[in-house]
């Protein structure tokens, strides 16, 4: 409720909101976006479930060609439906620095990271961000019932977070307009 108040220095009446009465406000628009839990499934549903992989006996040079053509930073190393390892740009740079260009003719299995950490579709984005930060890796296979259903990169997470912040900004703008 608005109440008449004193006059300002030029004599105009000032109106102020009476703080004893609260007008009803809805925060629905400002918090609707939070109702959608940020999970790995949400990211995969947006980006797709396509997985790029190579076989363990493929030459490193062939795997590098796949990375370059697809403009991606890692491929899963798979034997049939089983994950044997992961090959990232970091693995390639490390082994080239250690052993030189001759390594390009070696099989991927000699270069790949064997210890592969994975996540589930139900994992939250916050949890996998922490996992990637602590483990110092950028790619995370998504596994359900022993099958790989996707691959999440730090870039996917950043895109998702930017989208979340933009949605939050828009919801807050809409809320301010109606307040």
PDB file of C-alpha atoms in Angstrom:
ATOM      1  CA  UNK A   1       0.000   0.000   0.000  1.00  0.00           C
ATOM      2  CA  UNK A   2       1.256   3.450  -0.843  1.00  0.00           C
ATOM      3  CA  UNK A   3       1.082   6.141   1.826  1.00  0.00           C
ATOM      4  CA  UNK A   4       1.487   9.877   1.428  1.00  0.00           C
ATOM      5  CA  UNK A   5       4.606  11.215   3.031  1.00  0.00           C
ATOM      6  CA  UNK A   6       6.407  14.495   3.519  1.00  0.00           C
ATOM      7  CA  UNK A   7       7.236  16.833   0.711  1.00  0.00           C
ATOM      8  CA  UNK A   8      10.679  17.004  -0.844  1.00  0.00           C
ATOM      9  CA  UNK A   9      12.822  20.140  -1.179  1.00  0.00           C
ATOM     10  CA  UNK A  10      10.769  21.508  -4.083  1.00  0.00           C
ATOM     11  CA  UNK A  11       7.446  20.818  -2.389  1.00  0.00           C
ATOM     12  CA  UNK A  12       6.372  17.704  -4.332  1.00  0.00           C
ATOM     13  CA  UNK A  13       4.521  15.032  -2.391  1.00  0.00           C
ATOM     14  CA  UNK A  14       6.514  11.856  -1.926  1.00  0.00           C
ATOM     15  CA  UNK A  15       4.867   8.461  -2.050  1.00  0.00           C
ATOM     16  CA  UNK A  16       6.482   5.537  -0.344  1.00  0.00           C
ATOM     17  CA  UNK A  17       5.523   1.928   0.030  1.00  0.00           C
ATOM     18  CA  UNK A  18       4.167   1.135   3.473  1.00  0.00           C
ATOM     19  CA  UNK A  19       6.493  -1.567   4.725  1.00  0.00           C
ATOM     20  CA  UNK A  20       3.892  -2.859   7.189  1.00  0.00           C
ATOM     21  CA  UNK A  21       1.853  -4.300   4.340  1.00  0.00           C
ATOM     22  CA  UNK A  22       3.508  -6.762   2.045  1.00  0.00           C
ATOM     23  CA  UNK A  23       2.158  -7.123  -1.431  1.00  0.00           C
ATOM     24  CA  UNK A  24       2.200 -10.681  -2.695  1.00  0.00           C
ATOM     25  CA  UNK A  25       5.118 -11.468  -4.984  1.00  0.00           C
ATOM     26  CA  UNK A  26       5.776 -14.591  -6.943  1.00  0.00           C
ATOM     27  CA  UNK A  27       9.316 -15.789  -7.441  1.00  0.00           C
ATOM     28  CA  UNK A  28       8.110 -18.471  -9.836  1.00  0.00           C
ATOM     29  CA  UNK A  29       9.687 -16.902 -12.916  1.00  0.00           C
ATOM     30  CA  UNK A  30      12.955 -16.304 -11.121  1.00  0.00           C
ATOM     31  CA  UNK A  31      13.363 -19.837  -9.874  1.00  0.00           C
ATOM     32  CA  UNK A  32      11.655 -22.022 -12.480  1.00  0.00           C
ATOM     33  CA  UNK A  33      14.991 -22.817 -14.098  1.00  0.00           C
ATOM     34  CA  UNK A  34      16.226 -24.384 -10.826  1.00  0.00           C
ATOM     35  CA  UNK A  35      13.485 -27.001 -11.000  1.00  0.00           C
ATOM     36  CA  UNK A  36      15.393 -28.682 -13.803  1.00  0.00           C
ATOM     37  CA  UNK A  37      18.151 -30.632 -12.109  1.00  0.00           C
ATOM     38  CA  UNK A  38      21.366 -30.281 -13.987  1.00  0.00           C
ATOM     39  CA  UNK A  39      22.302 -33.853 -14.781  1.00  0.00           C
ATOM     40  CA  UNK A  40      24.517 -35.593 -17.283  1.00  0.00           C
ATOM     41  CA  UNK A  41      21.342 -36.879 -18.967  1.00  0.00           C
ATOM     42  CA  UNK A  42      20.225 -33.289 -19.664  1.00  0.00           C
ATOM     43  CA  UNK A  43      23.539 -32.500 -21.353  1.00  0.00           C
ATOM     44  CA  UNK A  44      23.479 -35.691 -23.425  1.00  0.00           C
ATOM     45  CA  UNK A  45      19.884 -35.050 -24.473  1.00  0.00           C
ATOM     46  CA  UNK A  46      21.007 -31.649 -25.752  1.00  0.00           C
ATOM     47  CA  UNK A  47      24.291 -32.606 -27.425  1.00  0.00           C
ATOM     48  CA  UNK A  48      23.492 -36.166 -28.437  1.00  0.00           C
ATOM     49  CA  UNK A  49      24.665 -39.608 -27.427  1.00  0.00           C
ATOM     50  CA  UNK A  50      27.116 -40.145 -30.293  1.00  0.00           C
ATOM     51  CA  UNK A  51      30.413 -41.711 -29.266  1.00  0.00           C
ATOM     52  CA  UNK A  52      33.589 -41.584 -31.312  1.00  0.00           C
ATOM     53  CA  UNK A  53      35.892 -44.521 -30.724  1.00  0.00           C
ATOM     54  CA  UNK A  54      38.898 -46.342 -32.154  1.00  0.00           C
ATOM     55  CA  UNK A  55      40.095 -49.893 -31.668  1.00  0.00           C
ATOM     56  CA  UNK A  56      43.133 -50.586 -29.470  1.00  0.00           C
ATOM     57  CA  UNK A  57      45.214 -51.825 -32.419  1.00  0.00           C
ATOM     58  CA  UNK A  58      44.543 -48.746 -34.592  1.00  0.00           C
ATOM     59  CA  UNK A  59      47.648 -46.711 -35.374  1.00  0.00           C
ATOM     60  CA  UNK A  60      48.088 -43.519 -33.382  1.00  0.00           C
ATOM     61  CA  UNK A  61      48.267 -41.541 -36.636  1.00  0.00           C
ATOM     62  CA  UNK A  62      44.799 -42.829 -37.612  1.00  0.00           C
ATOM     63  CA  UNK A  63      43.377 -41.833 -34.213  1.00  0.00           C
ATOM     64  CA  UNK A  64      44.899 -38.355 -34.579  1.00  0.00           C
ATOM     65  CA  UNK A  65      43.211 -38.044 -37.972  1.00  0.00           C
ATOM     66  CA  UNK A  66      39.839 -38.887 -36.357  1.00  0.00           C
ATOM     67  CA  UNK A  67      40.397 -36.239 -33.663  1.00  0.00           C
ATOM     68  CA  UNK A  68      41.301 -33.626 -36.282  1.00  0.00           C
ATOM     69  CA  UNK A  69      38.439 -34.461 -38.673  1.00  0.00           C
ATOM     70  CA  UNK A  70      35.814 -34.494 -35.917  1.00  0.00           C
ATOM     71  CA  UNK A  71      37.342 -31.488 -34.112  1.00  0.00           C
ATOM     72  CA  UNK A  72      37.266 -33.325 -30.790  1.00  0.00           C
ATOM     73  CA  UNK A  73      39.752 -33.674 -27.952  1.00  0.00           C
ATOM     74  CA  UNK A  74      39.454 -37.372 -27.135  1.00  0.00           C
ATOM     75  CA  UNK A  75      38.232 -40.726 -28.393  1.00  0.00           C
ATOM     76  CA  UNK A  76      37.312 -43.816 -26.464  1.00  0.00           C
ATOM     77  CA  UNK A  77      39.461 -46.853 -27.155  1.00  0.00           C
ATOM     78  CA  UNK A  78      36.996 -49.721 -27.416  1.00  0.00           C
ATOM     79  CA  UNK A  79      37.158 -53.404 -28.203  1.00  0.00           C
ATOM     80  CA  UNK A  80      33.618 -54.286 -29.291  1.00  0.00           C
ATOM     81  CA  UNK A  81      31.418 -52.731 -26.570  1.00  0.00           C
ATOM     82  CA  UNK A  82      34.117 -52.713 -23.892  1.00  0.00           C
ATOM     83  CA  UNK A  83      36.110 -49.602 -22.994  1.00  0.00           C
ATOM     84  CA  UNK A  84      39.835 -50.405 -22.971  1.00  0.00           C
ATOM     85  CA  UNK A  85      41.008 -46.817 -22.479  1.00  0.00           C
ATOM     86  CA  UNK A  86      40.734 -43.232 -23.651  1.00  0.00           C
ATOM     87  CA  UNK A  87      43.043 -41.292 -25.947  1.00  0.00           C
ATOM     88  CA  UNK A  88      43.219 -37.541 -25.476  1.00  0.00           C
ATOM     89  CA  UNK A  89      45.214 -34.731 -27.013  1.00  0.00           C
ATOM     90  CA  UNK A  90      47.234 -34.632 -23.798  1.00  0.00           C
ATOM     91  CA  UNK A  91      48.204 -38.302 -24.213  1.00  0.00           C
ATOM     92  CA  UNK A  92      49.381 -37.596 -27.747  1.00  0.00           C
ATOM     93  CA  UNK A  93      51.441 -34.530 -26.833  1.00  0.00           C
ATOM     94  CA  UNK A  94      53.009 -36.346 -23.884  1.00  0.00           C
ATOM     95  CA  UNK A  95      54.083 -39.402 -25.909  1.00  0.00           C
ATOM     96  CA  UNK A  96      55.331 -37.310 -28.852  1.00  0.00           C
ATOM     97  CA  UNK A  97      57.446 -35.304 -26.429  1.00  0.00           C
ATOM     98  CA  UNK A  98      58.825 -38.459 -24.814  1.00  0.00           C
ATOM     99  CA  UNK A  99      59.383 -40.703 -27.846  1.00  0.00           C
ATOM    100  CA  UNK A 100      59.211 -38.556 -30.975  1.00  0.00           C
ATOM    101  CA  UNK A 101      57.323 -38.917 -34.249  1.00  0.00           C
ATOM    102  CA  UNK A 102      58.058 -42.649 -34.580  1.00  0.00           C
ATOM    103  CA  UNK A 103      55.260 -43.258 -32.067  1.00  0.00           C
ATOM    104  CA  UNK A 104      52.711 -42.337 -34.744  1.00  0.00           C
ATOM    105  CA  UNK A 105      53.035 -45.860 -36.195  1.00  0.00           C
ATOM    106  CA  UNK A 106      52.409 -47.549 -32.837  1.00  0.00           C
ATOM    107  CA  UNK A 107      49.006 -48.869 -31.778  1.00  0.00           C
ATOM    108  CA  UNK A 108      46.739 -46.614 -29.724  1.00  0.00           C
ATOM    109  CA  UNK A 109      46.864 -49.186 -26.902  1.00  0.00           C
ATOM    110  CA  UNK A 110      50.509 -48.204 -26.293  1.00  0.00           C
ATOM    111  CA  UNK A 111      49.627 -44.533 -25.784  1.00  0.00           C
ATOM    112  CA  UNK A 112      46.109 -44.399 -24.320  1.00  0.00           C
ATOM    113  CA  UNK A 113      45.151 -43.755 -20.720  1.00  0.00           C
ATOM    114  CA  UNK A 114      44.112 -47.138 -19.357  1.00  0.00           C
ATOM    115  CA  UNK A 115      42.427 -46.002 -16.158  1.00  0.00           C
ATOM    116  CA  UNK A 116      39.115 -44.592 -17.370  1.00  0.00           C
ATOM    117  CA  UNK A 117      36.802 -42.911 -14.900  1.00  0.00           C
ATOM    118  CA  UNK A 118      33.167 -42.785 -15.943  1.00  0.00           C
ATOM    119  CA  UNK A 119      29.890 -41.312 -14.737  1.00  0.00           C
ATOM    120  CA  UNK A 120      26.179 -42.128 -14.960  1.00  0.00           C
ATOM    121  CA  UNK A 121      23.395 -40.167 -16.639  1.00  0.00           C
ATOM    122  CA  UNK A 122      21.864 -39.440 -13.244  1.00  0.00           C
ATOM    123  CA  UNK A 123      25.037 -37.753 -11.935  1.00  0.00           C
ATOM    124  CA  UNK A 124      24.774 -34.026 -11.394  1.00  0.00           C
ATOM    125  CA  UNK A 125      26.803 -31.546 -13.381  1.00  0.00           C
ATOM    126  CA  UNK A 126      28.263 -30.222 -10.113  1.00  0.00           C
ATOM    127  CA  UNK A 127      29.510 -33.723  -9.212  1.00  0.00           C
ATOM    128  CA  UNK A 128      31.182 -34.336 -12.557  1.00  0.00           C
ATOM    129  CA  UNK A 129      32.741 -30.861 -12.535  1.00  0.00           C
ATOM    130  CA  UNK A 130      34.334 -31.718  -9.211  1.00  0.00           C
ATOM    131  CA  UNK A 131      35.401 -35.142 -10.495  1.00  0.00           C
ATOM    132  CA  UNK A 132      37.060 -33.610 -13.573  1.00  0.00           C
ATOM    133  CA  UNK A 133      38.758 -30.887 -11.550  1.00  0.00           C
ATOM    134  CA  UNK A 134      40.166 -33.266  -8.944  1.00  0.00           C
ATOM    135  CA  UNK A 135      41.188 -35.865 -11.549  1.00  0.00           C
ATOM    136  CA  UNK A 136      42.608 -33.243 -13.938  1.00  0.00           C
ATOM    137  CA  UNK A 137      40.901 -34.667 -17.015  1.00  0.00           C
ATOM    138  CA  UNK A 138      38.559 -33.161 -19.589  1.00  0.00           C
ATOM    139  CA  UNK A 139      36.511 -36.088 -20.915  1.00  0.00           C
ATOM    140  CA  UNK A 140      34.194 -38.464 -19.095  1.00  0.00           C
ATOM    141  CA  UNK A 141      32.444 -41.485 -20.616  1.00  0.00           C
ATOM    142  CA  UNK A 142      28.836 -41.953 -19.526  1.00  0.00           C
ATOM    143  CA  UNK A 143      28.044 -45.594 -18.707  1.00  0.00           C
ATOM    144  CA  UNK A 144      24.686 -47.221 -17.959  1.00  0.00           C
ATOM    145  CA  UNK A 145      24.262 -50.964 -17.407  1.00  0.00           C
ATOM    146  CA  UNK A 146      27.837 -51.590 -18.596  1.00  0.00           C
ATOM    147  CA  UNK A 147      27.186 -49.802 -21.912  1.00  0.00           C
ATOM    148  CA  UNK A 148      28.709 -46.493 -22.972  1.00  0.00           C
ATOM    149  CA  UNK A 149      25.830 -44.122 -23.756  1.00  0.00           C
ATOM    150  CA  UNK A 150      27.776 -40.908 -24.287  1.00  0.00           C
ATOM    151  CA  UNK A 151      30.866 -38.840 -23.646  1.00  0.00           C
ATOM    152  CA  UNK A 152      30.860 -35.554 -21.727  1.00  0.00           C
ATOM    153  CA  UNK A 153      33.605 -32.968 -22.148  1.00  0.00           C
ATOM    154  CA  UNK A 154      34.453 -29.953 -20.035  1.00  0.00           C
ATOM    155  CA  UNK A 155      33.356 -27.871 -23.034  1.00  0.00           C
ATOM    156  CA  UNK A 156      29.879 -29.429 -22.851  1.00  0.00           C
ATOM    157  CA  UNK A 157      29.682 -28.502 -19.182  1.00  0.00           C
ATOM    158  CA  UNK A 158      30.805 -24.928 -19.825  1.00  0.00           C
ATOM    159  CA  UNK A 159      28.161 -24.528 -22.558  1.00  0.00           C
ATOM    160  CA  UNK A 160      25.532 -25.924 -20.187  1.00  0.00           C
ATOM    161  CA  UNK A 161      26.561 -23.596 -17.356  1.00  0.00           C
ATOM    162  CA  UNK A 162      26.532 -20.544 -19.646  1.00  0.00           C
ATOM    163  CA  UNK A 163      23.035 -21.506 -20.793  1.00  0.00           C
ATOM    164  CA  UNK A 164      21.980 -21.867 -17.148  1.00  0.00           C
ATOM    165  CA  UNK A 165      23.291 -18.395 -16.261  1.00  0.00           C
ATOM    166  CA  UNK A 166      21.583 -16.849 -19.294  1.00  0.00           C
ATOM    167  CA  UNK A 167      18.296 -18.496 -18.272  1.00  0.00           C
ATOM    168  CA  UNK A 168      18.723 -17.226 -14.723  1.00  0.00           C
ATOM    169  CA  UNK A 169      19.435 -13.693 -15.955  1.00  0.00           C
ATOM    170  CA  UNK A 170      16.332 -13.710 -18.134  1.00  0.00           C
ATOM    171  CA  UNK A 171      14.171 -15.044 -15.282  1.00  0.00           C
ATOM    172  CA  UNK A 172      15.472 -12.330 -12.952  1.00  0.00           C
ATOM    173  CA  UNK A 173      14.842  -9.643 -15.591  1.00  0.00           C
ATOM    174  CA  UNK A 174      11.272 -10.917 -16.006  1.00  0.00           C
ATOM    175  CA  UNK A 175      10.813 -10.928 -12.237  1.00  0.00           C
ATOM    176  CA  UNK A 176      12.088  -7.373 -11.887  1.00  0.00           C
ATOM    177  CA  UNK A 177       9.692  -6.213 -14.621  1.00  0.00           C
ATOM    178  CA  UNK A 178       6.720  -7.639 -12.664  1.00  0.00           C
ATOM    179  CA  UNK A 179       7.878  -6.585  -9.183  1.00  0.00           C
TER     180      UNK A 179
END
